[in-house]
mmCIF file of C-alpha atoms and ligand atoms in Angstrom:
data_model
loop_
_atom_site.group_PDB
_atom_site.id
_atom_site.type_symbol
_atom_site.label_atom_id
_atom_site.label_comp_id
_atom_site.label_asym_id
_atom_site.label_seq_id
_atom_site.Cartn_x
_atom_site.Cartn_y
_atom_site.Cartn_z
ATOM 1 C CA UNK A 1 0.023 -0.118 -0.222
ATOM 2 C CA UNK A 2 1.484 3.763 -0.624
ATOM 3 C CA UNK A 3 0.925 5.958 2.326
ATOM 4 C CA UNK A 4 1.669 9.482 2.890
ATOM 5 C CA UNK A 5 1.106 11.024 6.577
ATOM 6 C CA UNK A 6 -1.158 13.597 6.663
ATOM 7 C CA UNK A 7 -2.023 15.619 10.018
ATOM 8 C CA UNK A 8 -5.904 15.949 9.438
ATOM 9 C CA UNK A 9 -6.254 13.043 6.856
ATOM 10 C CA UNK A 10 -5.642 9.844 6.194
ATOM 11 C CA UNK A 11 -4.600 8.518 2.684
ATOM 12 C CA UNK A 12 -3.908 5.914 0.610
ATOM 13 C CA UNK A 13 -4.122 4.372 -2.711
ATOM 14 C CA UNK A 14 -4.308 0.513 -3.072
ATOM 15 C CA UNK A 15 -5.227 -1.386 -6.129
ATOM 16 C CA UNK A 16 -5.980 2.230 -8.189
ATOM 17 C CA UNK A 17 -8.359 3.388 -5.368
ATOM 18 C CA UNK A 18 -7.658 6.459 -3.414
ATOM 19 C CA UNK A 19 -8.440 6.089 -0.149
ATOM 20 C CA UNK A 20 -9.648 9.423 2.223
ATOM 21 C CA UNK A 21 -9.968 9.568 5.668
ATOM 22 C CA UNK A 22 -10.737 12.990 7.013
ATOM 23 C CA UNK A 23 -9.243 12.523 10.522
ATOM 24 C CA UNK A 24 -9.899 15.145 13.212
ATOM 25 C CA UNK A 25 -12.719 12.508 15.183
ATOM 26 C CA UNK A 26 -12.277 15.609 18.538
ATOM 27 C CA UNK A 27 -13.665 18.398 16.479
ATOM 28 C CA UNK A 28 -16.022 16.009 14.075
ATOM 29 C CA UNK A 29 -13.745 16.313 11.537
ATOM 30 C CA UNK A 30 -14.627 19.688 10.431
ATOM 31 C CA UNK A 31 -12.427 21.601 7.908
ATOM 32 C CA UNK A 32 -9.098 23.675 8.655
ATOM 33 C CA UNK A 33 -7.107 25.725 6.622
ATOM 34 C CA UNK A 34 -4.528 22.336 7.112
ATOM 35 C CA UNK A 35 -6.793 20.511 6.174
ATOM 36 C CA UNK A 36 -8.185 22.547 2.715
ATOM 37 C CA UNK A 37 -3.778 22.351 2.118
ATOM 38 C CA UNK A 38 -3.791 18.468 2.427
ATOM 39 C CA UNK A 39 -6.881 17.753 0.540
ATOM 40 C CA UNK A 40 -6.158 19.769 -2.685
ATOM 41 C CA UNK A 41 -2.271 18.103 -2.408
ATOM 42 C CA UNK A 42 -4.033 14.748 -2.007
ATOM 43 C CA UNK A 43 -6.154 15.724 -5.014
ATOM 44 C CA UNK A 44 -3.166 16.517 -7.274
ATOM 45 C CA UNK A 45 -1.844 13.353 -6.288
ATOM 46 C CA UNK A 46 -5.413 11.652 -7.290
ATOM 47 C CA UNK A 47 -5.570 13.505 -10.558
ATOM 48 C CA UNK A 48 -1.835 12.528 -12.040
ATOM 49 C CA UNK A 49 -1.825 8.953 -11.275
ATOM 50 C CA UNK A 50 -2.911 7.507 -15.131
ATOM 51 C CA UNK A 51 -3.062 4.028 -13.334
ATOM 52 C CA UNK A 52 -6.585 5.614 -11.058
ATOM 53 C CA UNK A 53 -9.618 3.839 -10.713
ATOM 54 C CA UNK A 54 -11.823 5.214 -8.322
ATOM 55 C CA UNK A 55 -11.718 7.481 -4.721
ATOM 56 C CA UNK A 56 -13.574 6.617 -1.167
ATOM 57 C CA UNK A 57 -13.919 9.210 0.747
ATOM 58 C CA UNK A 58 -15.267 8.489 4.412
ATOM 59 C CA UNK A 59 -14.431 10.467 7.997
ATOM 60 C CA UNK A 60 -13.250 9.156 10.963
ATOM 61 C CA UNK A 61 -14.677 8.685 14.707
ATOM 62 C CA UNK A 62 -18.470 9.377 15.466
ATOM 63 C CA UNK A 63 -18.742 12.385 12.431
ATOM 64 C CA UNK A 64 -18.339 12.760 8.883
ATOM 65 C CA UNK A 65 -17.430 16.027 8.836
ATOM 66 C CA UNK A 66 -19.070 19.354 10.551
ATOM 67 C CA UNK A 67 -17.910 21.472 7.625
ATOM 68 C CA UNK A 68 -15.799 24.911 8.219
ATOM 69 C CA UNK A 69 -13.903 25.198 12.095
ATOM 70 C CA UNK A 70 -16.246 27.358 13.384
ATOM 71 C CA UNK A 71 -12.694 27.602 16.147
ATOM 72 C CA UNK A 72 -10.463 29.059 13.477
ATOM 73 C CA UNK A 73 -12.953 31.823 13.067
ATOM 74 C CA UNK A 74 -11.663 34.833 16.184
ATOM 75 C CA UNK A 75 -14.841 36.428 17.354
ATOM 76 C CA UNK A 76 -15.325 39.858 15.525
ATOM 77 C CA UNK A 77 -15.568 43.235 17.084
ATOM 78 C CA UNK A 78 -18.083 45.765 16.619
ATOM 79 C CA UNK A 79 -17.653 46.931 12.543
ATOM 80 C CA UNK A 80 -15.563 44.878 12.161
ATOM 81 C CA UNK A 81 -16.286 41.908 8.887
ATOM 82 C CA UNK A 82 -15.050 39.049 7.562
ATOM 83 C CA UNK A 83 -14.718 38.168 3.969
ATOM 84 C CA UNK A 84 -15.986 34.898 3.943
ATOM 85 C CA UNK A 85 -16.120 34.795 0.019
ATOM 86 C CA UNK A 86 -12.398 34.552 0.117
ATOM 87 C CA UNK A 87 -12.080 31.233 2.056
ATOM 88 C CA UNK A 88 -14.951 29.741 -0.374
ATOM 89 C CA UNK A 89 -12.625 30.653 -3.317
ATOM 90 C CA UNK A 90 -9.492 29.837 -2.063
ATOM 91 C CA UNK A 91 -10.918 26.478 -0.504
ATOM 92 C CA UNK A 92 -14.243 25.524 -1.062
ATOM 93 C CA UNK A 93 -14.844 26.356 -5.015
ATOM 94 C CA UNK A 94 -11.629 24.727 -5.554
ATOM 95 C CA UNK A 95 -11.904 21.291 -3.229
ATOM 96 C CA UNK A 96 -16.135 20.601 -4.656
ATOM 97 C CA UNK A 97 -14.932 21.521 -8.752
ATOM 98 C CA UNK A 98 -11.899 19.564 -8.424
ATOM 99 C CA UNK A 99 -13.350 16.678 -6.555
ATOM 100 C CA UNK A 100 -16.559 16.621 -9.148
ATOM 101 C CA UNK A 101 -13.820 16.376 -11.992
ATOM 102 C CA UNK A 102 -12.126 14.164 -11.357
ATOM 103 C CA UNK A 103 -12.137 11.363 -14.153
ATOM 104 C CA UNK A 104 -13.142 8.530 -11.301
ATOM 105 C CA UNK A 105 -16.536 7.640 -9.132
ATOM 106 C CA UNK A 106 -16.108 8.961 -6.845
ATOM 107 C CA UNK A 107 -17.972 7.419 -3.397
ATOM 108 C CA UNK A 108 -18.745 8.846 -0.596
ATOM 109 C CA UNK A 109 -19.580 6.302 2.561
ATOM 110 C CA UNK A 110 -21.032 8.763 5.045
ATOM 111 C CA UNK A 111 -20.154 7.440 8.875
ATOM 112 C CA UNK A 112 -21.616 10.169 11.419
ATOM 113 C CA UNK A 113 -22.938 13.669 11.033
ATOM 114 C CA UNK A 114 -22.413 15.804 7.881
ATOM 115 C CA UNK A 115 -23.143 19.603 8.254
ATOM 116 C CA UNK A 116 -22.910 22.357 6.732
ATOM 117 C CA UNK A 117 -19.762 22.549 4.275
ATOM 118 C CA UNK A 118 -19.353 18.887 5.183
ATOM 119 C CA UNK A 119 -22.984 17.970 4.000
ATOM 120 C CA UNK A 120 -22.095 20.107 0.669
ATOM 121 C CA UNK A 121 -18.552 17.874 0.364
ATOM 122 C CA UNK A 122 -20.623 14.952 0.356
ATOM 123 C CA UNK A 123 -23.428 16.211 -2.491
ATOM 124 C CA UNK A 124 -20.272 16.555 -4.662
ATOM 125 C CA UNK A 125 -19.758 12.602 -4.757
ATOM 126 C CA UNK A 126 -20.924 10.453 -7.265
ATOM 127 C CA UNK A 127 -22.733 8.172 -5.344
ATOM 128 C CA UNK A 128 -22.762 8.560 -1.279
ATOM 129 C CA UNK A 129 -24.129 5.769 0.637
ATOM 130 C CA UNK A 130 -24.454 6.688 4.928
ATOM 131 C CA UNK A 131 -25.158 4.512 8.004
ATOM 132 C CA UNK A 132 -28.862 4.659 9.417
ATOM 133 C CA UNK A 133 -26.989 6.760 12.506
ATOM 134 C CA UNK A 134 -25.456 9.448 10.108
ATOM 135 C CA UNK A 135 -27.432 13.042 9.662
ATOM 136 C CA UNK A 136 -27.910 15.612 7.428
ATOM 137 C CA UNK A 137 -27.651 19.275 8.745
ATOM 138 C CA UNK A 138 -27.819 22.401 6.241
ATOM 139 C CA UNK A 139 -26.191 24.251 9.535
ATOM 140 C CA UNK A 140 -25.348 27.727 7.817
ATOM 141 C CA UNK A 141 -28.303 29.148 8.778
ATOM 142 C CA UNK A 142 -27.600 28.553 12.715
ATOM 143 C CA UNK A 143 -24.746 30.737 12.146
ATOM 144 C CA UNK A 144 -26.702 33.657 9.677
ATOM 145 C CA UNK A 145 -24.872 32.455 6.058
ATOM 146 C CA UNK A 146 -26.910 30.419 2.924
ATOM 147 C CA UNK A 147 -25.757 26.953 1.852
ATOM 148 C CA UNK A 148 -22.107 27.005 0.585
ATOM 149 C CA UNK A 149 -19.557 24.778 -1.023
ATOM 150 C CA UNK A 150 -21.976 23.766 -3.779
ATOM 151 C CA UNK A 151 -24.940 22.803 -1.486
ATOM 152 C CA UNK A 152 -27.770 25.242 -3.619
ATOM 153 C CA UNK A 153 -26.423 24.044 -6.474
ATOM 154 C CA UNK A 154 -26.351 20.309 -5.692
ATOM 155 C CA UNK A 155 -29.357 19.824 -2.765
ATOM 156 C CA UNK A 156 -32.499 21.249 -5.242
ATOM 157 C CA UNK A 157 -31.411 18.964 -8.051
ATOM 158 C CA UNK A 158 -31.596 15.452 -5.778
ATOM 159 C CA UNK A 159 -34.846 16.553 -3.387
ATOM 160 C CA UNK A 160 -36.469 19.235 -5.516
ATOM 161 C CA UNK A 161 -36.720 22.760 -4.329
ATOM 162 C CA UNK A 162 -39.436 22.872 -1.623
ATOM 163 C CA UNK A 163 -37.233 20.032 0.236
ATOM 164 C CA UNK A 164 -33.804 22.587 -0.307
ATOM 165 C CA UNK A 165 -35.650 26.000 0.642
ATOM 166 C CA UNK A 166 -37.218 23.867 4.066
ATOM 167 C CA UNK A 167 -33.800 21.810 5.119
ATOM 168 C CA UNK A 168 -31.762 24.947 4.371
ATOM 169 C CA UNK A 169 -34.000 27.334 6.002
ATOM 170 C CA UNK A 170 -34.803 25.253 9.289
ATOM 171 C CA UNK A 171 -31.696 23.395 9.677
ATOM 172 C CA UNK A 172 -32.896 20.646 10.926
ATOM 173 C CA UNK A 173 -31.494 17.060 10.401
ATOM 174 C CA UNK A 174 -32.265 14.909 7.317
ATOM 175 C CA UNK A 175 -31.940 11.312 8.581
ATOM 176 C CA UNK A 176 -29.919 8.675 6.594
ATOM 177 C CA UNK A 177 -33.366 6.636 5.980
ATOM 178 C CA UNK A 178 -34.604 10.036 4.654
ATOM 179 C CA UNK A 179 -32.206 11.150 2.501
ATOM 180 C CA UNK A 180 -32.167 7.771 0.919
ATOM 181 C CA UNK A 181 -36.222 7.912 0.723
ATOM 182 C CA UNK A 182 -35.623 11.314 -0.852
ATOM 183 C CA UNK A 183 -33.067 10.009 -3.907
ATOM 184 C CA UNK A 184 -30.334 12.476 -1.794
ATOM 185 C CA UNK A 185 -28.037 9.620 -1.164
ATOM 186 C CA UNK A 186 -27.792 6.215 -3.305
ATOM 187 C CA UNK A 187 -28.682 3.919 -0.245
ATOM 188 C CA UNK A 188 -28.767 3.980 3.430
ATOM 189 C CA UNK A 189 -26.386 0.483 4.895
ATOM 190 C CA UNK A 190 -26.399 -0.449 8.719
ATOM 191 C CA UNK A 191 -23.638 0.941 10.787
ATOM 192 C CA UNK A 192 -22.238 -2.397 10.979
ATOM 193 C CA UNK A 193 -22.074 -3.026 7.474
ATOM 194 C CA UNK A 194 -19.762 0.187 7.227
ATOM 195 C CA UNK A 195 -16.232 -1.707 6.467
ATOM 196 C CA UNK A 196 -17.952 -4.072 4.528
ATOM 197 C CA UNK A 197 -19.066 -2.365 1.848
ATOM 198 C CA UNK A 198 -16.229 -0.008 1.624
ATOM 199 C CA UNK A 199 -14.338 -3.231 0.860
ATOM 200 C CA UNK A 200 -17.323 -4.339 -1.662
ATOM 201 C CA UNK A 201 -16.880 -0.980 -3.265
ATOM 202 C CA UNK A 202 -13.301 -1.390 -3.834
ATOM 203 C CA UNK A 203 -13.569 -4.286 -5.440
ATOM 204 C CA UNK A 204 -16.313 -3.322 -7.750
ATOM 205 C CA UNK A 205 -14.394 -0.172 -8.818
ATOM 206 C CA UNK A 206 -10.739 -1.911 -8.908
ATOM 207 C CA UNK A 207 -13.070 -4.364 -11.486
ATOM 208 C CA UNK A 208 -15.267 -1.662 -13.649
ATOM 209 C CA UNK A 209 -15.243 -0.687 -16.317
ATOM 210 C CA UNK A 210 -12.887 3.105 -15.505
ATOM 211 C CA UNK A 211 -13.362 4.652 -19.112
ATOM 212 C CA UNK A 212 -17.115 4.259 -18.929
ATOM 213 C CA UNK A 213 -17.981 5.473 -15.569
ATOM 214 C CA UNK A 214 -16.015 8.629 -17.293
ATOM 215 C CA UNK A 215 -17.891 8.982 -19.747
ATOM 216 C CA UNK A 216 -21.128 8.428 -17.753
ATOM 217 C CA UNK A 217 -20.417 10.904 -14.921
ATOM 218 C CA UNK A 218 -19.744 13.954 -17.761
ATOM 219 C CA UNK A 219 -22.513 12.862 -19.433
ATOM 220 C CA UNK A 220 -25.188 12.835 -16.617
ATOM 221 C CA UNK A 221 -23.832 15.723 -14.863
ATOM 222 C CA UNK A 222 -23.890 17.609 -18.582
ATOM 223 C CA UNK A 223 -27.645 17.059 -19.116
ATOM 224 C CA UNK A 224 -28.519 19.725 -16.073
ATOM 225 C CA UNK A 225 -27.606 22.486 -18.972
ATOM 226 C CA UNK A 226 -28.078 20.663 -21.996
ATOM 227 C CA UNK A 227 -31.821 20.369 -24.326
ATOM 228 C CA UNK A 228 -32.178 16.442 -25.161
ATOM 229 C CA UNK A 229 -30.497 17.270 -29.050
ATOM 230 C CA UNK A 230 -27.451 18.516 -27.416
ATOM 231 C CA UNK A 231 -27.159 15.469 -24.479
ATOM 232 C CA UNK A 232 -28.219 13.164 -27.417
ATOM 233 C CA UNK A 233 -24.849 14.403 -29.691
ATOM 234 C CA UNK A 234 -22.636 14.058 -25.713
ATOM 235 C CA UNK A 235 -24.019 11.092 -26.234
ATOM 236 C CA UNK A 236 -23.501 9.665 -29.732
ATOM 237 C CA UNK A 237 -19.729 11.268 -29.086
ATOM 238 C CA UNK A 238 -18.501 10.240 -26.021
ATOM 239 C CA UNK A 239 -20.350 6.364 -27.087
ATOM 240 C CA UNK A 240 -17.953 6.856 -30.054
ATOM 241 C CA UNK A 241 -14.980 6.812 -27.980
ATOM 242 C CA UNK A 242 -16.405 4.131 -25.356
ATOM 243 C CA UNK A 243 -15.969 2.124 -28.805
ATOM 244 C CA UNK A 244 -12.817 2.570 -29.235
ATOM 245 C CA UNK A 245 -11.546 1.211 -25.141
ATOM 246 C CA UNK A 246 -10.399 -1.980 -24.822
ATOM 247 C CA UNK A 247 -12.442 -2.307 -21.937
ATOM 248 C CA UNK A 248 -15.887 -2.406 -24.855
ATOM 249 C CA UNK A 249 -13.764 -5.282 -26.695
ATOM 250 C CA UNK A 250 -13.354 -7.250 -22.908
ATOM 251 C CA UNK A 251 -17.024 -6.804 -21.981
ATOM 252 C CA UNK A 252 -19.136 -7.294 -25.761
ATOM 253 C CA UNK A 253 -16.088 -10.227 -26.216
ATOM 254 C CA UNK A 254 -16.857 -11.602 -22.348
ATOM 255 C CA UNK A 255 -20.995 -11.594 -22.943
ATOM 256 C CA UNK A 256 -20.495 -13.571 -26.592
ATOM 257 C CA UNK A 257 -18.231 -16.452 -24.448
ATOM 258 C CA UNK A 258 -20.877 -16.149 -20.946
ATOM 259 C CA UNK A 259 -17.949 -15.231 -18.809
ATOM 260 C CA UNK A 260 -16.965 -11.673 -16.122
ATOM 261 C CA UNK A 261 -15.558 -9.323 -18.060
ATOM 262 C CA UNK A 262 -11.759 -8.503 -16.996
ATOM 263 C CA UNK A 263 -11.424 -4.746 -17.244
ATOM 264 C CA UNK A 264 -8.220 -3.049 -17.028
ATOM 265 C CA UNK A 265 -9.903 0.186 -17.268
ATOM 266 C CA UNK A 266 -8.604 1.566 -20.561
HETATM 267 O O1 LIG B 301 -16.367 30.800 7.552
HETATM 268 C C1 LIG B 301 -16.319 30.191 6.442
HETATM 269 O O2 LIG B 301 -14.885 29.808 5.569
HETATM 270 C C2 LIG B 301 -17.667 30.072 5.559
HETATM 271 C C3 LIG B 301 -17.891 28.878 5.191
HETATM 272 C C4 LIG B 301 -18.531 27.810 5.949
HETATM 273 C C5 LIG B 301 -18.757 26.601 5.606
HETATM 274 C C6 LIG B 301 -19.479 25.825 6.899
HETATM 275 O O3 LIG B 301 -20.161 24.574 7.113
HETATM 276 S S1 LIG B 301 -20.208 27.023 7.917
HETATM 277 C C7 LIG B 301 -21.184 26.226 8.834
HETATM 278 C C8 LIG B 301 -20.272 25.879 10.232
HETATM 279 N N1 LIG B 301 -20.555 23.750 10.782
HETATM 280 C C9 LIG B 301 -21.674 24.179 11.826
HETATM 281 O O4 LIG B 301 -22.197 25.467 12.156
HETATM 282 C C10 LIG B 301 -22.048 22.888 12.360
HETATM 283 C C11 LIG B 301 -21.134 23.002 14.349
HETATM 284 N N2 LIG B 301 -21.467 21.831 14.600
HETATM 285 C C12 LIG B 301 -22.939 21.627 15.164
HETATM 286 O O5 LIG B 301 -23.835 22.217 14.951
HETATM 287 C C13 LIG B 301 -23.100 20.071 15.875
HETATM 288 O O6 LIG B 301 -21.902 20.040 16.315
HETATM 289 C C14 LIG B 301 -23.057 18.824 15.124
HETATM 290 C C15 LIG B 301 -24.965 19.365 14.997
HETATM 291 C C16 LIG B 301 -22.907 19.141 13.580
HETATM 292 C C17 LIG B 301 -23.153 17.668 16.093
HETATM 293 O O7 LIG B 301 -24.095 18.103 17.373
HETATM 294 P P1 LIG B 301 -23.190 16.493 18.218
HETATM 295 O O8 LIG B 301 -23.920 16.725 19.042
HETATM 296 O O9 LIG B 301 -23.572 15.396 17.831
HETATM 297 O O10 LIG B 301 -21.782 17.189 18.248
HETATM 298 P P2 LIG B 301 -21.105 18.345 19.518
HETATM 299 O O11 LIG B 301 -21.128 17.708 20.502
HETATM 300 O O12 LIG B 301 -22.114 19.739 19.282
HETATM 301 O O13 LIG B 301 -19.786 18.217 18.407
HETATM 302 C C18 LIG B 301 -18.461 17.584 19.083
HETATM 303 C C19 LIG B 301 -17.715 18.536 19.131
HETATM 304 O O14 LIG B 301 -16.954 18.606 18.083
HETATM 305 C C20 LIG B 301 -17.737 20.050 20.053
HETATM 306 O O15 LIG B 301 -16.509 19.961 20.910
HETATM 307 P P3 LIG B 301 -16.285 19.422 22.430
HETATM 308 O O16 LIG B 301 -17.133 20.675 22.799
HETATM 309 O O17 LIG B 301 -16.304 18.642 22.638
HETATM 310 O O18 LIG B 301 -14.884 20.330 22.791
HETATM 311 C C21 LIG B 301 -17.899 20.963 19.274
HETATM 312 O O19 LIG B 301 -17.642 22.099 19.593
HETATM 313 C C22 LIG B 301 -16.583 20.603 18.086
HETATM 314 N N3 LIG B 301 -17.617 20.779 16.753
HETATM 315 C C23 LIG B 301 -17.921 19.944 15.876
HETATM 316 N N4 LIG B 301 -18.429 21.366 15.271
HETATM 317 C C24 LIG B 301 -17.432 22.222 14.883
HETATM 318 C C25 LIG B 301 -17.034 22.074 15.873
HETATM 319 N N5 LIG B 301 -15.470 22.550 16.625
HETATM 320 C C26 LIG B 301 -15.354 23.408 15.659
HETATM 321 N N6 LIG B 301 -16.464 23.531 14.072
HETATM 322 C C27 LIG B 301 -17.277 22.923 14.234
HETATM 323 N N7 LIG B 301 -18.093 23.112 12.900
#
């Protein structure tokens, strides 16, 4: 296993799968400047790997991520203000955009509470599992902020405008079961099955048709802004590319031979 040492996250790389674990359990893995710096470093490494097959993201301890570490924000004197736009531009925007743009599936295993920008981070992932005891809180309203780090983009698309507005303004926790029922996450899993599900996902990623996963992401995410005709054109272009891959050759051959395909991800 290829392992690098960080202070606020754990990172490992195994058989083309990058594992990122947010690792400040005593503060529910809330984001600090250092955590952003370390995440940037890890994402750069993932972007540079030609053998990348997938990414698995989770949190250490009882929480997934409680958003911005509020203890990093010093109390302000009357008349003093903070430029929060600077923090979003520097840290959150690149994190969300780069994670979303990774050319492989990014799978989130939500192991506990996800609040504020931690909730947004979850929504930026391609497939989301959450343990039954996990909950999701748009905590921003409680401190006088709007949902950020992509939540106003992802949430209405996933659960509809009414639910997105209410969840954001009321800041009420959404249970993992509710999240699954609303289509906000893929699956709610028993708490005790977390590691087993991660291990199963590892196998799926390592054996998957990675190029097709990448093009699937591209096509589905582009559909929000495309007309039907533009989307059909995009599908045509991407499917033409898929027809040139070794994985398609192998997949169709395996079907003919009635065996499981052995995809190499190229
Ligand atoms: O500033 C900018 O850069 C702008 C961008 C903002 C993006 C954002 O994310 S804003 C939203 C920030 N997040 C929040 O407002 C959530 C704050 N946390 C909570 O509301 C609650 O902790 C939870 C609902 C998430 C969980 O509640 P609970 O009861 O399970 O745990 P707890 O006891 O509140 O937290 C455990 C410890 O973690 C506790 O420390 P202690 O008392 O044991 O020493 C708590 O203070 C700490 N903690 C939790 N969240 C944060 C945190 N410490 C710093 N920052 C946090 N966000």
